[in-house]
Amino acid sequence: MRAEALVNCMLVPLLLILLTAVEQSLLQSLGQVCTLSAESSQRRCKTPEGLICSGRGECDCGACICQVAEPGNYYGPRCECHDWVCATYDGKTCGGHGVCHCGKCECDEDWFGEACQYQEDCNLTNKKSKELCRNPQGVVCSNAGHGQCYCGNCYCAAGWHGDKCELQCDISPWESKRRCTSPDGKICSNRGTCICGECTCYDVDPSGDWGDIHGDTCECDERSCHATYDRYSDDFCSGHGQCNCGRCDCKEGWMGKKCEHPLSCSLSLESSLKKCKGTSNMPCFGRGLCQCGQCTCHPPGDTRVHGRNCECDDRQCEDISGEICGGHGFCSCGRCICGDGWFGKLCSFPRTCEMTDAQSKELCETADGVMCNGKGSCHCGRCICSGSPQDWWVSGEYCECDDRECDKHDGLICTGNGMCNCGNCDCWDGWTGNACEIWVGTEY
């Protein structure tokens, strides 16, 4: 009887706690007053560092409601996760060898390190690697604790920098990171490298002055004030406004994101843009300036870009050397019409050849014996990468490249002013920049 009474004594308080919890949950779901005290609510939302919802959300009855911010949103029980601010190496998030998850890099196979900067397979001997890491005094990475030598490169510890980790910051790593953090929580706005609390922005203007990306934390991107393909002039905001940290302040009589629309136009801004878009989702197919429903294709004088909405770009028919359709066809509105016996985007594949299937496949195999990396088919000893709309990004001699890795501007790979070559933009004459977005040719 005593045991039964003891069990009953324990069950009653437990049932009361459960009922209270259920009642609280129901009250919350019905939008009624929270039964938690302010102190209890805040305690549940607090991170180990003492921040409420990691400083990225609001605490509502012990639960964090996370902010949504470009280019994504915060998530997690205390808004501790985000997928766009991860460690960078060589200017690339996760070194280009991993994916960002909850602020940390998940490295691809054969890569490791905070920024996936170390490759597990190194073709250098340990002795040769250390030789390349020694400073003029013969010390590997300047000293133990300054950095790590891997495959001939020094990877510096927090607080140290330089080619051989020979330079020390005069502030703590935490303070360095704090100073480099932009208002939206990114290190150097994901557009630069943080060294000792100072951001070095990636973009450098060809003239040698500061580039379009500037600011203490690289937060200002004045490329946003340029109309696409408008790099042949210094006019920001279509010449009708002033660019302030990537935003256009329009002069009287002009409006639009880039001050491109005159108020004197009989069409509304929306109607003008709709008329310029045609069948594209971008005005003038991203190849010209839309003004009052009329497209002016850029750069002026280049007859290869034409059409009512600049829909034809005959530069797409050229390879990087300028040859049109491989010399085996002609260009029609940006597409190659191949002659007899040839096919492919640039008419570069012969329909027949004098080799057996076995000989052909041998030439298409990679070092590990996979034909065209499993992403294409083999024809006459050359890989034809998947041509499906879903896999448009597969390219390269052995279909090993990912064209999604090429830089974009205004949503266009290589800004439409170059070709993506295995993750890097090869710009056409007159254009430069990571995304071929800067015009350095003849001024018009």
Tab-separated table of N, CA, C and O in Angstrom, residues 375 385-396 399-406 413 420 422-423:
chain	number	residue	atom	x	y	z
A	375	LYS	N	29.003	12.364	-67.130
A	375	LYS	CA	28.088	13.485	-67.376
A	375	LYS	C	27.940	13.800	-68.862
A	375	LYS	O	27.512	14.899	-69.229
A	385	CYS	N	29.087	16.889	-73.638
A	385	CYS	CA	28.492	17.006	-72.299
A	385	CYS	C	26.977	17.098	-72.393
A	385	CYS	O	26.431	17.549	-73.397
A	386	SER	N	26.325	16.680	-71.311
A	386	SER	CA	24.863	16.627	-71.272
A	386	SER	C	24.255	17.921	-71.779
A	386	SER	O	24.599	19.008	-71.314
A	387	GLY	N	23.376	17.778	-72.728
A	387	GLY	CA	22.762	18.969	-73.316
A	387	GLY	C	21.390	19.268	-72.761
A	387	GLY	O	20.683	20.129	-73.292
A	388	SER	N	20.977	18.578	-71.700
A	388	SER	CA	19.638	18.799	-71.161
A	388	SER	C	19.572	20.151	-70.458
A	388	SER	O	20.577	20.622	-69.906
A	389	PRO	N	18.398	20.795	-70.446
A	389	PRO	CA	18.263	22.100	-69.780
A	389	PRO	C	18.639	22.042	-68.298
A	389	PRO	O	19.149	23.005	-67.748
A	390	GLN	N	18.423	20.885	-67.659
A	390	GLN	CA	18.737	20.760	-66.236
A	390	GLN	C	20.251	20.742	-65.986
A	390	GLN	O	20.713	21.201	-64.944
A	391	ASP	N	21.001	20.207	-66.940
A	391	ASP	CA	22.457	20.080	-66.761
A	391	ASP	C	23.227	21.007	-67.700
A	391	ASP	O	24.317	20.679	-68.171
A	392	TRP	N	22.670	22.190	-67.951
A	392	TRP	CA	23.298	23.137	-68.875
A	392	TRP	C	24.704	23.526	-68.438
A	392	TRP	O	25.537	23.930	-69.248
A	393	TRP	N	24.981	23.410	-67.141
A	393	TRP	CA	26.231	23.903	-66.560
A	393	TRP	C	27.418	22.960	-66.753
A	393	TRP	O	28.548	23.315	-66.457
A	394	VAL	N	27.177	21.732	-67.242
A	394	VAL	CA	28.273	20.764	-67.407
A	394	VAL	C	29.085	21.109	-68.651
A	394	VAL	O	28.537	21.277	-69.737
A	395	SER	N	30.396	21.224	-68.499
A	395	SER	CA	31.253	21.562	-69.641
A	395	SER	C	32.663	21.019	-69.385
A	395	SER	O	32.927	20.383	-68.376
A	396	GLY	N	33.567	21.301	-70.311
A	396	GLY	CA	34.956	20.872	-70.164
A	396	GLY	C	35.296	19.736	-71.105
A	396	GLY	O	34.423	19.060	-71.653
A	399	CYS	N	33.924	16.909	-69.454
A	399	CYS	CA	32.691	17.248	-68.723
A	399	CYS	C	32.956	17.382	-67.220
A	399	CYS	O	32.121	17.030	-66.397
A	400	GLU	N	34.158	17.880	-66.903
A	400	GLU	CA	34.560	17.987	-65.498
A	400	GLU	C	34.260	19.351	-64.897
A	400	GLU	O	34.435	19.570	-63.692
A	401	CYS	N	33.791	20.286	-65.703
A	401	CYS	CA	33.633	21.671	-65.248
A	401	CYS	C	32.181	21.995	-64.905
A	401	CYS	O	31.245	21.396	-65.425
A	402	ASP	N	32.037	22.990	-64.024
A	402	ASP	CA	30.722	23.445	-63.580
A	402	ASP	C	30.618	24.944	-63.885
A	402	ASP	O	31.200	25.773	-63.198
A	403	ASP	N	29.869	25.283	-64.929
A	403	ASP	CA	29.761	26.685	-65.341
A	403	ASP	C	28.997	27.535	-64.332
A	403	ASP	O	28.997	28.769	-64.444
A	404	ARG	N	28.356	26.915	-63.354
A	404	ARG	CA	27.680	27.697	-62.310
A	404	ARG	C	28.696	28.411	-61.416
A	404	ARG	O	28.347	29.340	-60.692
A	405	GLU	N	29.959	27.959	-61.463
A	405	GLU	CA	30.993	28.576	-60.637
A	405	GLU	C	31.512	29.884	-61.225
A	405	GLU	O	32.242	30.621	-60.563
A	406	CYS	N	31.149	30.183	-62.470
A	406	CYS	CA	31.586	31.443	-63.071
A	406	CYS	C	30.832	32.611	-62.449
A	406	CYS	O	29.641	32.502	-62.113
A	413	ILE	N	25.776	35.078	-66.429
A	413	ILE	CA	27.110	34.496	-66.298
A	413	ILE	C	28.079	35.267	-67.186
A	413	ILE	O	27.812	35.499	-68.370
A	420	CYS	N	32.340	31.193	-70.180
A	420	CYS	CA	32.722	30.501	-68.958
A	420	CYS	C	33.635	29.338	-69.323
A	420	CYS	O	33.267	28.468	-70.098
A	422	CYS	N	35.497	26.551	-67.475
A	422	CYS	CA	35.808	25.734	-66.302
A	422	CYS	C	35.843	26.573	-65.014
A	422	CYS	O	36.799	26.527	-64.240
A	423	GLY	N	34.797	27.353	-64.803
A	423	GLY	CA	34.671	28.112	-63.555
A	423	GLY	C	35.245	29.503	-63.597
A	423	GLY	O	35.059	30.278	-62.649
